[in-house]
Every structure is written in C-alpha cells, then in structure tokens.
DNA sequence: TTTCTGTTATATTAGTAGTATAACAGACAA
DNA sequence: TTGTCTGTTATACTACTAATATAACAGAAA
C-alpha cells in the first residue's frame, strides 16, 4: 500500500493509518469493493501491532467506510459515497469552528479560507503529497 | 467570562479553554490589550487546577495570542492580528487535509465545503453558539 | 483438517491530562 | 519593610489512552 507512518510524531499511528485509508478512498486509490489486507497482514507489513490495525478497522466500519466479514476479510464499502447527513454536517462544523476562529485572528477572510481549502482539495484529488507548494 | 467547559466529554479541558479564548479574540469579546484573569483566579473561577490554566496561557503566549508579564499578569497581545505566515498556512493545510478527504468521501464538493465554512465563519462573528441551525 | 479470517481476553509499558501541595521570585502598594 | 499580588518551578499521585505482546476462540473455505 501507500502508507507512510511517522512513528515519532505526536499524532497516534492509529489515527494516521485511519486518515490515510480515508484519503486513499477519497482520491480513488481504494475503490468500492476493493479488498483491504487482513489485520495481521497489514500489521506485519507496516511493522505495528495487530490490535492497532484492528482498532482502525473497527472505527472505519462503524463510520461506514468499510465492511468486515468474519472470515472473508475486509473490503471498502461497496455502496460508494457515504451519506452526508445532518450528524455529519454538525460534527464537521464543530470541528471546523476552532480552526476558523484561529484563522480569523490571523486575519483570514472567509474567501481566503475557502481558497486554501480549494488548494487542499486539489492536492488530494491530484494525489500530491502535503509537502506544500 | 463566557466559558463553558464540558468536564465529561472527550476533549481535554485545557484544549477547550484554549479554543474558547481564541474564539473570544476572534469575535472581539477579548480585545488587544485586555487583561485576562490570573492563573489562580481563572482556575478558581471555573473550578480547575492552576496548572491547567497555566498550560493554556503558556501555549497561547508561544503562539502569539497573549503577553505574560512576571508580576503584572496576562493580557491579550496588543498588536492585534497575528501574522499568517507560511508556517501557519502549512499547518492549517495539514490540519484540513484529513477533514477534506472525509468530506470528499461524503460527496461534498469544494463549493459545499466552502459554503459550510462560511456558515461557521458567520456563527463565530455573530456570536452564535454552535448548537447548529 | 488445515489454514485462513476477525474477535476477545489479559497484561505490560510509556505517555498525557489533571489534580494537589508547596515553595520560589519579581513587583508593587500600604 | 512587609504583605500580597503576579507567574514559575518542582514533586507526586491518579486515571486514562496508545501501543505492544501473547494467547486463545470461532467462523468459513480450500
């Protein structure tokens, strides 16, 4: 796979792993119906513990990204896009709130914030790394 | 002050406190040059430990939001807006990246993401709570 | 029946969040 | 000069999370 984990940094590796799988789905590297490695295989591949991978898979399943079958393994959810329901929108707004408050204090207009978001959007879809311009 | 801390929730209270002070600056309730309560006074006011407040103040100082003087106390940084330098922009983009990847999987266009950000922007500036529409 | 799969249980180590006390040191007012 | 504010530092303790290590259980398929 396309995984790069920073074992030293502040961000927990299970969060990094989860985010990278979601980004893989977002940019189309992982497509609906695709198989994911077994918890043991992926853990061995990237040199972490089985339980760390399992925690990620459980969270991804609960949030609708993947399906898990008892002895057939794990796959990207075949239904394609997830529903952007009110719960999702409310949570996203709550997450954005402190980021946008920070941006305001840094003299960012809503338009500048939108422009920067647009850049990130395209970075993801064009499969660029996040190393900046 | 205008502080509402959720002692039970997942988010650490020092993070909540920090975010709410920044939002207070963003919406103009806390203005450049304004005094903030002493670490002991604020801790006693909201019923938490002195060190928890001190940690928040130290972080806010390092990020340029406030000034701390040894025995005169703490004030909002008198210089007004902070510089939105390249480091800030790079960090913001790195923070947004997983949020936007999620949004893409939820079939959000860049425009919808921008529109939702705009809503949050106005919620903050018009001093609305985050209880949603 | 062997060998995959996810699942569950238990234990340990390391780090962070938060609290509790105490003491130190600079500044300012009575 | 003496209190009494201020932030600062040190130490210790509890609770929780992240991550690991082993082991065993249970369903399904070759």
PDB file of C-alpha atoms (C1' of nucleotides) in Angstrom:
ATOM      1  CA  UNK A   1       0.000   0.000   0.000  1.00  0.00           C
ATOM      2  CA  UNK A   2       0.794   3.701   0.042  1.00  0.00           C
ATOM      3  CA  UNK A   3       1.284   4.111   3.752  1.00  0.00           C
ATOM      4  CA  UNK A   4       3.778   6.375   5.428  1.00  0.00           C
ATOM      5  CA  UNK A   5       3.567   6.423   9.192  1.00  0.00           C
ATOM      6  CA  UNK A   6       5.555   8.750  11.402  1.00  0.00           C
ATOM      7  CA  UNK A   7       6.224   6.657  14.486  1.00  0.00           C
ATOM      8  CA  UNK A   8       7.890   9.539  16.342  1.00  0.00           C
ATOM      9  CA  UNK A   9       5.429  12.401  15.778  1.00  0.00           C
ATOM     10  CA  UNK A  10       2.641  13.498  18.078  1.00  0.00           C
ATOM     11  CA  UNK A  11      -0.213  12.037  16.068  1.00  0.00           C
ATOM     12  CA  UNK A  12      -1.125   8.498  17.148  1.00  0.00           C
ATOM     13  CA  UNK A  13      -0.310   5.950  14.482  1.00  0.00           C
ATOM     14  CA  UNK A  14      -3.827   4.518  14.510  1.00  0.00           C
ATOM     15  CA  UNK A  15      -5.107   7.996  13.605  1.00  0.00           C
ATOM     16  CA  UNK A  16      -2.535   8.343  10.833  1.00  0.00           C
ATOM     17  CA  UNK A  17      -3.464   4.947   9.450  1.00  0.00           C
ATOM     18  CA  UNK A  18      -7.166   5.739   9.552  1.00  0.00           C
ATOM     19  CA  UNK A  19      -6.689   9.103   7.854  1.00  0.00           C
ATOM     20  CA  UNK A  20      -4.555   7.617   5.100  1.00  0.00           C
ATOM     21  CA  UNK A  21      -7.079   4.922   4.315  1.00  0.00           C
ATOM     22  CA  UNK A  22      -9.839   7.539   4.103  1.00  0.00           C
ATOM     23  CA  UNK A  23      -7.673   9.694   1.851  1.00  0.00           C
ATOM     24  CA  UNK A  24      -6.995   6.631  -0.295  1.00  0.00           C
ATOM     25  CA  UNK A  25     -10.736   6.243  -0.747  1.00  0.00           C
ATOM     26  CA  UNK A  26     -11.161   9.962  -1.399  1.00  0.00           C
ATOM     27  CA  UNK A  27      -8.662  10.079  -4.233  1.00  0.00           C
ATOM     28  CA  UNK A  28      -9.825   6.793  -5.735  1.00  0.00           C
ATOM     29  CA  UNK A  29      -6.815   4.613  -4.960  1.00  0.00           C
ATOM     30  CA  UNK A  30      -9.149   2.450  -2.914  1.00  0.00           C
ATOM     31  CA  UNK A  31     -12.416   1.799  -4.724  1.00  0.00           C
ATOM     32  CA  UNK A  32     -15.745   0.416  -3.513  1.00  0.00           C
ATOM     33  CA  UNK A  33     -15.479  -3.347  -3.247  1.00  0.00           C
ATOM     34  CA  UNK A  34     -11.675  -3.409  -3.046  1.00  0.00           C
ATOM     35  CA  UNK A  35     -10.168  -5.775  -0.520  1.00  0.00           C
ATOM     36  CA  UNK A  36      -8.050  -4.469   2.328  1.00  0.00           C
ATOM     37  CA  UNK A  37      -5.256  -6.535   3.892  1.00  0.00           C
ATOM     38  CA  UNK A  38      -6.123  -8.687   6.887  1.00  0.00           C
ATOM     39  CA  UNK A  39      -5.378  -7.182  10.278  1.00  0.00           C
ATOM     40  CA  UNK A  40      -2.392  -9.479  10.663  1.00  0.00           C
ATOM     41  CA  UNK A  41      -1.032  -8.907   7.165  1.00  0.00           C
ATOM     42  CA  UNK A  42      -1.278  -5.127   7.389  1.00  0.00           C
ATOM     43  CA  UNK A  43       0.180  -5.074  10.893  1.00  0.00           C
ATOM     44  CA  UNK A  44       3.135  -7.180   9.755  1.00  0.00           C
ATOM     45  CA  UNK A  45       3.533  -5.110   6.592  1.00  0.00           C
ATOM     46  CA  UNK A  46       3.924  -1.797   8.362  1.00  0.00           C
ATOM     47  CA  UNK A  47       5.507  -3.233  11.496  1.00  0.00           C
ATOM     48  CA  UNK A  48       2.854  -2.480  14.093  1.00  0.00           C
ATOM     49  CA  UNK A  49       0.631  -4.489  16.343  1.00  0.00           C
ATOM     50  CA  UNK A  50      -2.429  -6.391  15.176  1.00  0.00           C
ATOM     51  CA  UNK A  51      -4.640  -4.586  17.689  1.00  0.00           C
ATOM     52  CA  UNK A  52      -3.704  -1.192  16.367  1.00  0.00           C
ATOM     53  CA  UNK A  53      -4.873  -2.155  12.900  1.00  0.00           C
ATOM     54  CA  UNK A  54      -7.973  -3.787  14.338  1.00  0.00           C
ATOM     55  CA  UNK A  55      -8.925  -0.593  16.164  1.00  0.00           C
ATOM     56  CA  UNK A  56      -8.685   1.351  12.905  1.00  0.00           C
ATOM     57  CA  UNK A  57     -10.798  -1.192  11.014  1.00  0.00           C
ATOM     58  CA  UNK A  58     -13.462  -1.179  13.742  1.00  0.00           C
ATOM     59  CA  UNK A  59     -13.725   2.605  13.620  1.00  0.00           C
ATOM     60  CA  UNK A  60     -13.815   2.664   9.823  1.00  0.00           C
ATOM     61  CA  UNK A  61     -16.553   0.049   9.859  1.00  0.00           C
ATOM     62  CA  UNK A  62     -18.645   1.950  12.372  1.00  0.00           C
ATOM     63  CA  UNK A  63     -18.355   5.111  10.297  1.00  0.00           C
ATOM     64  CA  UNK A  64     -19.427   3.283   7.152  1.00  0.00           C
ATOM     65  CA  UNK A  65     -16.167   3.293   5.191  1.00  0.00           C
ATOM     66  CA  UNK A  66     -15.602  -0.459   5.117  1.00  0.00           C
ATOM     67  CA  UNK A  67     -17.335  -3.787   5.581  1.00  0.00           C
ATOM     68  CA  UNK A  68     -15.911  -6.577   7.713  1.00  0.00           C
ATOM     69  CA  UNK A  69     -16.876 -10.223   7.244  1.00  0.00           C
ATOM     70  CA  UNK A  70     -15.970 -12.719   9.873  1.00  0.00           C
ATOM     71  CA  UNK A  71     -13.687 -14.922   7.844  1.00  0.00           C
ATOM     72  CA  UNK A  72     -13.704 -13.382   4.386  1.00  0.00           C
ATOM     73  CA  UNK A  73     -11.851 -10.269   5.455  1.00  0.00           C
ATOM     74  CA  UNK A  74     -12.233  -6.539   4.940  1.00  0.00           C
ATOM     75  CA  UNK A  75     -13.331  -4.502   1.935  1.00  0.00           C
ATOM     76  CA  UNK A  76     -14.086  -0.903   1.033  1.00  0.00           C
ATOM     77  CA  UNK A  77     -17.820  -0.410   1.402  1.00  0.00           C
ATOM     78  CA  UNK A  78     -19.356  -1.320  -1.972  1.00  0.00           C
ATOM     79  CA  UNK A  79     -22.014   1.419  -1.860  1.00  0.00           C
ATOM     80  CA  UNK A  80     -19.667   4.216  -2.896  1.00  0.00           C
ATOM     81  CA  UNK A  81     -20.258   7.600  -1.306  1.00  0.00           C
ATOM     82  CA  UNK A  82     -21.355   7.874   2.308  1.00  0.00           C
ATOM     83  CA  UNK A  83     -24.412   9.864   3.299  1.00  0.00           C
ATOM     84  CA  UNK A  84     -23.616  13.424   4.353  1.00  0.00           C
ATOM     85  CA  UNK A  85     -26.426  13.572   6.889  1.00  0.00           C
ATOM     86  CA  UNK A  86     -27.121  16.205   9.494  1.00  0.00           C
ATOM     87  CA  UNK A  87     -24.987  14.435  12.096  1.00  0.00           C
ATOM     88  CA  UNK A  88     -22.023  14.507   9.759  1.00  0.00           C
ATOM     89  CA  UNK A  89     -22.512  18.164   8.922  1.00  0.00           C
ATOM     90  CA  UNK A  90     -22.919  19.130  12.584  1.00  0.00           C
ATOM     91  CA  UNK A  91     -19.756  17.300  13.569  1.00  0.00           C
ATOM     92  CA  UNK A  92     -17.814  18.834  10.702  1.00  0.00           C
ATOM     93  CA  UNK A  93     -18.917  22.317  11.689  1.00  0.00           C
ATOM     94  CA  UNK A  94     -17.942  21.678  15.301  1.00  0.00           C
ATOM     95  CA  UNK A  95     -14.520  20.509  14.137  1.00  0.00           C
ATOM     96  CA  UNK A  96     -14.039  23.489  11.847  1.00  0.00           C
ATOM     97  CA  UNK A  97     -15.090  26.040  14.455  1.00  0.00           C
ATOM     98  CA  UNK A  98     -11.765  26.312  16.346  1.00  0.00           C
ATOM     99  CA  UNK A  99      -9.811  26.249  13.079  1.00  0.00           C
ATOM    100  CA  UNK A 100     -11.837  29.106  11.679  1.00  0.00           C
ATOM    101  CA  UNK A 101     -11.622  31.101  14.902  1.00  0.00           C
ATOM    102  CA  UNK A 102      -7.838  30.797  14.624  1.00  0.00           C
ATOM    103  CA  UNK A 103      -7.990  31.848  11.000  1.00  0.00           C
ATOM    104  CA  UNK A 104      -9.978  34.952  11.888  1.00  0.00           C
ATOM    105  CA  UNK A 105      -7.394  36.020  14.451  1.00  0.00           C
ATOM    106  CA  UNK A 106      -4.789  35.537  11.720  1.00  0.00           C
ATOM    107  CA  UNK A 107      -6.733  37.995   9.590  1.00  0.00           C
ATOM    108  CA  UNK A 108      -8.013  35.395   7.148  1.00  0.00           C
ATOM    109  CA  UNK A 109     -11.195  36.252   5.324  1.00  0.00           C
ATOM    110  CA  UNK A 110     -13.764  33.570   4.596  1.00  0.00           C
ATOM    111  CA  UNK A 111     -12.700  33.794   0.949  1.00  0.00           C
ATOM    112  CA  UNK A 112      -9.042  33.181   1.771  1.00  0.00           C
ATOM    113  CA  UNK A 113     -10.040  30.224   3.896  1.00  0.00           C
ATOM    114  CA  UNK A 114     -12.120  28.854   1.045  1.00  0.00           C
ATOM    115  CA  UNK A 115      -9.249  29.362  -1.396  1.00  0.00           C
ATOM    116  CA  UNK A 116      -6.853  27.478   0.863  1.00  0.00           C
ATOM    117  CA  UNK A 117      -9.399  24.670   1.269  1.00  0.00           C
ATOM    118  CA  UNK A 118      -9.669  24.509  -2.500  1.00  0.00           C
ATOM    119  CA  UNK A 119      -5.896  24.020  -2.739  1.00  0.00           C
ATOM    120  CA  UNK A 120      -6.036  21.110  -0.315  1.00  0.00           C
ATOM    121  CA  UNK A 121      -8.966  19.675  -2.226  1.00  0.00           C
ATOM    122  CA  UNK A 122      -6.935  19.585  -5.404  1.00  0.00           C
ATOM    123  CA  UNK A 123      -3.831  18.287  -3.666  1.00  0.00           C
ATOM    124  CA  UNK A 124      -5.818  15.274  -2.534  1.00  0.00           C
ATOM    125  CA  UNK A 125      -7.501  14.595  -5.861  1.00  0.00           C
ATOM    126  CA  UNK A 126      -4.295  15.035  -7.852  1.00  0.00           C
ATOM    127  CA  UNK A 127      -2.548  12.706  -5.415  1.00  0.00           C
ATOM    128  CA  UNK A 128       0.010  15.284  -4.310  1.00  0.00           C
ATOM    129  CA  UNK A 129       1.808  14.863  -1.028  1.00  0.00           C
ATOM    130  CA  UNK A 130       1.232  17.510   1.596  1.00  0.00           C
ATOM    131  CA  UNK A 131       4.772  18.951   1.442  1.00  0.00           C
ATOM    132  CA  UNK A 132       3.348  22.299   0.338  1.00  0.00           C
ATOM    133  CA  UNK A 133       3.821  24.312  -2.824  1.00  0.00           C
TER     134      UNK A 133
ATOM    135  CA  UNK B   1     -16.056  35.257  31.444  1.00  0.00           C
ATOM    136  CA  UNK B   2     -18.011  33.344  28.821  1.00  0.00           C
ATOM    137  CA  UNK B   3     -16.584  29.913  29.450  1.00  0.00           C
ATOM    138  CA  UNK B   4     -18.449  26.654  29.217  1.00  0.00           C
ATOM    139  CA  UNK B   5     -16.332  23.591  29.791  1.00  0.00           C
ATOM    140  CA  UNK B   6     -17.561  20.044  29.353  1.00  0.00           C
ATOM    141  CA  UNK B   7     -15.701  18.138  32.046  1.00  0.00           C
ATOM    142  CA  UNK B   8     -17.060  14.771  30.900  1.00  0.00           C
ATOM    143  CA  UNK B   9     -16.508  14.927  27.136  1.00  0.00           C
ATOM    144  CA  UNK B  10     -13.558  13.543  25.190  1.00  0.00           C
ATOM    145  CA  UNK B  11     -11.895  16.876  24.509  1.00  0.00           C
ATOM    146  CA  UNK B  12      -9.313  17.810  27.185  1.00  0.00           C
ATOM    147  CA  UNK B  13     -10.414  20.817  29.203  1.00  0.00           C
ATOM    148  CA  UNK B  14      -7.172  22.668  28.534  1.00  0.00           C
ATOM    149  CA  UNK B  15      -7.917  22.403  24.813  1.00  0.00           C
ATOM    150  CA  UNK B  16     -11.478  23.626  25.330  1.00  0.00           C
ATOM    151  CA  UNK B  17     -10.246  26.546  27.384  1.00  0.00           C
ATOM    152  CA  UNK B  18      -7.632  27.470  24.812  1.00  0.00           C
ATOM    153  CA  UNK B  19     -10.105  27.270  21.939  1.00  0.00           C
ATOM    154  CA  UNK B  20     -12.657  29.420  23.733  1.00  0.00           C
ATOM    155  CA  UNK B  21     -10.147  32.135  24.494  1.00  0.00           C
ATOM    156  CA  UNK B  22      -9.082  32.185  20.840  1.00  0.00           C
ATOM    157  CA  UNK B  23     -12.714  32.347  19.754  1.00  0.00           C
ATOM    158  CA  UNK B  24     -13.240  35.187  22.210  1.00  0.00           C
ATOM    159  CA  UNK B  25     -10.453  37.095  20.487  1.00  0.00           C
ATOM    160  CA  UNK B  26     -11.813  36.193  17.050  1.00  0.00           C
ATOM    161  CA  UNK B  27     -15.277  37.583  17.714  1.00  0.00           C
ATOM    162  CA  UNK B  28     -13.955  40.652  19.537  1.00  0.00           C
ATOM    163  CA  UNK B  29     -15.087  39.859  23.062  1.00  0.00           C
ATOM    164  CA  UNK B  30     -11.427  39.918  24.033  1.00  0.00           C
ATOM    165  CA  UNK B  31      -9.623  42.878  22.516  1.00  0.00           C
ATOM    166  CA  UNK B  32      -5.924  43.662  22.145  1.00  0.00           C
ATOM    167  CA  UNK B  33      -4.624  44.963  25.467  1.00  0.00           C
ATOM    168  CA  UNK B  34      -7.429  43.454  27.556  1.00  0.00           C
ATOM    169  CA  UNK B  35      -6.392  41.817  30.807  1.00  0.00           C
ATOM    170  CA  UNK B  36      -7.018  38.131  31.386  1.00  0.00           C
ATOM    171  CA  UNK B  37      -7.593  36.713  34.876  1.00  0.00           C
ATOM    172  CA  UNK B  38      -4.566  35.450  36.786  1.00  0.00           C
ATOM    173  CA  UNK B  39      -3.915  31.734  36.596  1.00  0.00           C
ATOM    174  CA  UNK B  40      -5.169  31.303  40.140  1.00  0.00           C
ATOM    175  CA  UNK B  41      -8.251  33.457  39.693  1.00  0.00           C
ATOM    176  CA  UNK B  42      -9.335  31.751  36.488  1.00  0.00           C
ATOM    177  CA  UNK B  43      -8.635  28.298  37.884  1.00  0.00           C
ATOM    178  CA  UNK B  44     -10.734  29.064  40.970  1.00  0.00           C
ATOM    179  CA  UNK B  45     -13.459  30.653  38.841  1.00  0.00           C
ATOM    180  CA  UNK B  46     -14.041  27.620  36.640  1.00  0.00           C
ATOM    181  CA  UNK B  47     -13.093  25.070  39.290  1.00  0.00           C
ATOM    182  CA  UNK B  48      -9.978  23.547  37.767  1.00  0.00           C
ATOM    183  CA  UNK B  49      -6.352  23.347  38.715  1.00  0.00           C
ATOM    184  CA  UNK B  50      -3.907  26.245  38.458  1.00  0.00           C
ATOM    185  CA  UNK B  51      -1.546  24.202  36.277  1.00  0.00           C
ATOM    186  CA  UNK B  52      -4.201  23.508  33.709  1.00  0.00           C
ATOM    187  CA  UNK B  53      -4.768  27.236  33.215  1.00  0.00           C
ATOM    188  CA  UNK B  54      -1.032  27.869  33.206  1.00  0.00           C
ATOM    189  CA  UNK B  55      -0.510  25.320  30.429  1.00  0.00           C
ATOM    190  CA  UNK B  56      -3.104  27.115  28.301  1.00  0.00           C
ATOM    191  CA  UNK B  57      -1.540  30.523  28.932  1.00  0.00           C
ATOM    192  CA  UNK B  58       1.926  29.224  28.061  1.00  0.00           C
ATOM    193  CA  UNK B  59       0.689  27.818  24.759  1.00  0.00           C
ATOM    194  CA  UNK B  60      -1.256  30.973  23.919  1.00  0.00           C
ATOM    195  CA  UNK B  61       1.840  33.048  24.659  1.00  0.00           C
ATOM    196  CA  UNK B  62       4.069  30.911  22.472  1.00  0.00           C
ATOM    197  CA  UNK B  63       1.601  31.180  19.605  1.00  0.00           C
ATOM    198  CA  UNK B  64       1.454  34.950  19.946  1.00  0.00           C
ATOM    199  CA  UNK B  65      -2.090  35.399  21.262  1.00  0.00           C
ATOM    200  CA  UNK B  66      -1.189  36.847  24.656  1.00  0.00           C
ATOM    201  CA  UNK B  67       1.592  38.509  26.586  1.00  0.00           C
ATOM    202  CA  UNK B  68       2.635  37.418  30.071  1.00  0.00           C
ATOM    203  CA  UNK B  69       4.452  39.726  32.487  1.00  0.00           C
ATOM    204  CA  UNK B  70       6.074  38.296  35.527  1.00  0.00           C
ATOM    205  CA  UNK B  71       4.062  40.056  38.163  1.00  0.00           C
ATOM    206  CA  UNK B  72       1.673  42.270  36.213  1.00  0.00           C
ATOM    207  CA  UNK B  73      -0.319  39.370  34.816  1.00  0.00           C
ATOM    208  CA  UNK B  74      -1.655  38.366  31.428  1.00  0.00           C
ATOM    209  CA  UNK B  75      -3.142  40.395  28.582  1.00  0.00           C
ATOM    210  CA  UNK B  76      -4.338  39.874  25.028  1.00  0.00           C
ATOM    211  CA  UNK B  77      -1.452  40.700  22.722  1.00  0.00           C
ATOM    212  CA  UNK B  78      -1.701  44.433  21.991  1.00  0.00           C
ATOM    213  CA  UNK B  79      -0.607  44.137  18.354  1.00  0.00           C
ATOM    214  CA  UNK B  80      -3.983  42.962  17.062  1.00  0.00           C
ATOM    215  CA  UNK B  81      -3.919  40.416  14.252  1.00  0.00           C
ATOM    216  CA  UNK B  82      -1.274  37.704  14.157  1.00  0.00           C
ATOM    217  CA  UNK B  83       0.862  37.141  11.116  1.00  0.00           C
ATOM    218  CA  UNK B  84      -0.484  34.451   8.789  1.00  0.00           C
ATOM    219  CA  UNK B  85       2.960  33.330   7.698  1.00  0.00           C
ATOM    220  CA  UNK B  86       3.897  30.291   5.663  1.00  0.00           C
ATOM    221  CA  UNK B  87       4.271  28.117   8.750  1.00  0.00           C
ATOM    222  CA  UNK B  88       0.740  28.935   9.797  1.00  0.00           C
ATOM    223  CA  UNK B  89      -0.645  28.255   6.337  1.00  0.00           C
ATOM    224  CA  UNK B  90       1.237  24.959   6.053  1.00  0.00           C
ATOM    225  CA  UNK B  91      -0.026  23.774   9.411  1.00  0.00           C
ATOM    226  CA  UNK B  92      -3.573  24.790   8.596  1.00  0.00           C
ATOM    227  CA  UNK B  93      -3.469  22.893   5.330  1.00  0.00           C
ATOM    228  CA  UNK B  94      -2.105  19.811   7.081  1.00  0.00           C
ATOM    229  CA  UNK B  95      -4.930  20.042   9.616  1.00  0.00           C
ATOM    230  CA  UNK B  96      -7.570  20.499   6.939  1.00  0.00           C
ATOM    231  CA  UNK B  97      -6.317  17.638   4.791  1.00  0.00           C
ATOM    232  CA  UNK B  98      -7.992  14.744   6.666  1.00  0.00           C
ATOM    233  CA  UNK B  99     -11.190  16.773   7.111  1.00  0.00           C
ATOM    234  CA  UNK B 100     -11.405  17.440   3.406  1.00  0.00           C
ATOM    235  CA  UNK B 101     -10.602  13.843   2.499  1.00  0.00           C
ATOM    236  CA  UNK B 102     -13.556  12.833   4.679  1.00  0.00           C
ATOM    237  CA  UNK B 103     -15.715  15.443   3.011  1.00  0.00           C
ATOM    238  CA  UNK B 104     -14.849  14.100  -0.430  1.00  0.00           C
ATOM    239  CA  UNK B 105     -15.881  10.591   0.549  1.00  0.00           C
ATOM    240  CA  UNK B 106     -19.144  12.113   1.782  1.00  0.00           C
ATOM    241  CA  UNK B 107     -19.653  13.531  -1.702  1.00  0.00           C
ATOM    242  CA  UNK B 108     -19.014  17.125  -0.700  1.00  0.00           C
ATOM    243  CA  UNK B 109     -17.843  19.421  -3.443  1.00  0.00           C
ATOM    244  CA  UNK B 110     -15.262  22.102  -2.714  1.00  0.00           C
ATOM    245  CA  UNK B 111     -18.065  24.633  -3.051  1.00  0.00           C
ATOM    246  CA  UNK B 112     -20.229  22.897  -0.461  1.00  0.00           C
ATOM    247  CA  UNK B 113     -17.264  22.742   1.880  1.00  0.00           C
ATOM    248  CA  UNK B 114     -16.666  26.453   1.365  1.00  0.00           C
ATOM    249  CA  UNK B 115     -20.340  27.222   1.982  1.00  0.00           C
ATOM    250  CA  UNK B 116     -20.316  25.285   5.240  1.00  0.00           C
ATOM    251  CA  UNK B 117     -17.119  27.049   6.317  1.00  0.00           C
ATOM    252  CA  UNK B 118     -18.824  30.353   5.551  1.00  0.00           C
ATOM    253  CA  UNK B 119     -21.681  29.390   7.896  1.00  0.00           C
ATOM    254  CA  UNK B 120     -19.243  28.674  10.701  1.00  0.00           C
ATOM    255  CA  UNK B 121     -17.465  31.924   9.976  1.00  0.00           C
ATOM    256  CA  UNK B 122     -20.652  33.869  10.489  1.00  0.00           C
ATOM    257  CA  UNK B 123     -21.676  31.866  13.538  1.00  0.00           C
ATOM    258  CA  UNK B 124     -18.470  32.932  15.218  1.00  0.00           C
ATOM    259  CA  UNK B 125     -18.645  36.586  14.241  1.00  0.00           C
ATOM    260  CA  UNK B 126     -22.326  36.904  15.146  1.00  0.00           C
ATOM    261  CA  UNK B 127     -21.554  35.259  18.481  1.00  0.00           C
ATOM    262  CA  UNK B 128     -23.909  32.316  17.917  1.00  0.00           C
ATOM    263  CA  UNK B 129     -23.418  29.126  19.861  1.00  0.00           C
ATOM    264  CA  UNK B 130     -22.543  26.020  17.907  1.00  0.00           C
ATOM    265  CA  UNK B 131     -25.890  24.251  18.502  1.00  0.00           C
ATOM    266  CA  UNK B 132     -26.497  24.252  14.749  1.00  0.00           C
ATOM    267  CA  UNK B 133     -29.122  25.934  12.646  1.00  0.00           C
TER     268      UNK B 133
ATOM    269  C1'  DT C   1      -8.444 -30.953   8.731  1.00  0.00           C
ATOM    270  C1'  DT C   2      -5.656 -27.248   7.994  1.00  0.00           C
ATOM    271  C1'  DT C   3      -5.398 -22.519   7.459  1.00  0.00           C
ATOM    272  C1'  DC C   4      -7.065 -18.512   6.654  1.00  0.00           C
ATOM    273  C1'  DT C   5     -10.282 -14.720   8.686  1.00  0.00           C
ATOM    274  C1'  DG C   6     -11.929 -11.480  12.620  1.00  0.00           C
ATOM    275  C1'  DT C   7     -12.625 -11.464  17.792  1.00  0.00           C
ATOM    276  C1'  DT C   8     -11.819 -11.498  22.667  1.00  0.00           C
ATOM    277  C1'  DA C   9      -9.089 -11.550  26.895  1.00  0.00           C
ATOM    278  C1'  DT C  10      -5.277 -10.290  29.767  1.00  0.00           C
ATOM    279  C1'  DA C  11      -1.145  -7.895  30.947  1.00  0.00           C
ATOM    280  C1'  DT C  12       2.521  -4.553  30.494  1.00  0.00           C
ATOM    281  C1'  DT C  13       4.917  -0.220  29.290  1.00  0.00           C
ATOM    282  C1'  DA C  14       5.023   4.667  28.181  1.00  0.00           C
ATOM    283  C1'  DG C  15       2.951   8.991  27.867  1.00  0.00           C
ATOM    284  C1'  DT C  16      -0.611  12.601  28.752  1.00  0.00           C
ATOM    285  C1'  DA C  17      -4.349  15.014  31.447  1.00  0.00           C
ATOM    286  C1'  DG C  18      -5.472  16.687  35.578  1.00  0.00           C
ATOM    287  C1'  DT C  19      -5.019  17.413  40.373  1.00  0.00           C
ATOM    288  C1'  DA C  20      -2.704  18.571  44.895  1.00  0.00           C
ATOM    289  C1'  DT C  21       0.774  20.928  47.642  1.00  0.00           C
ATOM    290  C1'  DA C  22       4.464  23.519  48.250  1.00  0.00           C
ATOM    291  C1'  DA C  23       7.846  26.690  47.570  1.00  0.00           C
ATOM    292  C1'  DC C  24      10.430  30.382  44.839  1.00  0.00           C
ATOM    293  C1'  DA C  25      10.939  35.098  42.883  1.00  0.00           C
ATOM    294  C1'  DG C  26       9.610  39.592  40.863  1.00  0.00           C
ATOM    295  C1'  DA C  27       6.797  43.816  41.552  1.00  0.00           C
ATOM    296  C1'  DC C  28       4.058  46.984  43.747  1.00  0.00           C
ATOM    297  C1'  DA C  29       1.296  49.257  47.383  1.00  0.00           C
ATOM    298  C1'  DA C  30       0.473  50.369  52.222  1.00  0.00           C
TER     299       DA C  30
ATOM    300  C1'  DT D   1       9.757  46.968  55.116  1.00  0.00           C
ATOM    301  C1'  DT D   2       6.203  43.953  54.933  1.00  0.00           C
ATOM    302  C1'  DG D   3       2.358  41.971  52.846  1.00  0.00           C
ATOM    303  C1'  DT D   4       0.264  40.435  48.882  1.00  0.00           C
ATOM    304  C1'  DC D   5      -0.370  40.113  44.467  1.00  0.00           C
ATOM    305  C1'  DT D   6       1.799  38.033  39.990  1.00  0.00           C
ATOM    306  C1'  DG D   7       3.891  33.976  37.171  1.00  0.00           C
ATOM    307  C1'  DT D   8       7.140  29.914  37.786  1.00  0.00           C
ATOM    308  C1'  DT D   9       9.072  25.585  39.178  1.00  0.00           C
ATOM    309  C1'  DA D  10       9.207  21.095  41.451  1.00  0.00           C
ATOM    310  C1'  DT D  11       7.328  16.848  43.032  1.00  0.00           C
ATOM    311  C1'  DA D  12       3.988  13.349  43.342  1.00  0.00           C
ATOM    312  C1'  DC D  13      -0.186  10.981  42.514  1.00  0.00           C
ATOM    313  C1'  DT D  14      -4.342   9.104  39.937  1.00  0.00           C
ATOM    314  C1'  DA D  15      -6.707   7.969  35.725  1.00  0.00           C
ATOM    315  C1'  DC D  16      -6.789   7.226  31.025  1.00  0.00           C
ATOM    316  C1'  DT D  17      -5.048   6.259  26.330  1.00  0.00           C
ATOM    317  C1'  DA D  18      -1.732   4.378  22.843  1.00  0.00           C
ATOM    318  C1'  DA D  19       0.718   0.590  21.689  1.00  0.00           C
ATOM    319  C1'  DT D  20       2.613  -3.763  22.350  1.00  0.00           C
ATOM    320  C1'  DA D  21       2.830  -8.909  23.435  1.00  0.00           C
ATOM    321  C1'  DT D  22       0.741 -13.476  23.863  1.00  0.00           C
ATOM    322  C1'  DA D  23      -2.742 -16.419  23.724  1.00  0.00           C
ATOM    323  C1'  DA D  24      -6.840 -18.429  22.734  1.00  0.00           C
ATOM    324  C1'  DC D  25     -11.603 -18.672  20.493  1.00  0.00           C
ATOM    325  C1'  DA D  26     -14.755 -19.195  16.458  1.00  0.00           C
ATOM    326  C1'  DG D  27     -16.454 -18.951  11.679  1.00  0.00           C
ATOM    327  C1'  DA D  28     -15.555 -20.216   6.865  1.00  0.00           C
ATOM    328  C1'  DA D  29     -13.379 -22.099   2.999  1.00  0.00           C
ATOM    329  C1'  DA D  30      -9.898 -24.943   0.329  1.00  0.00           C
TER     330       DA D  30
END
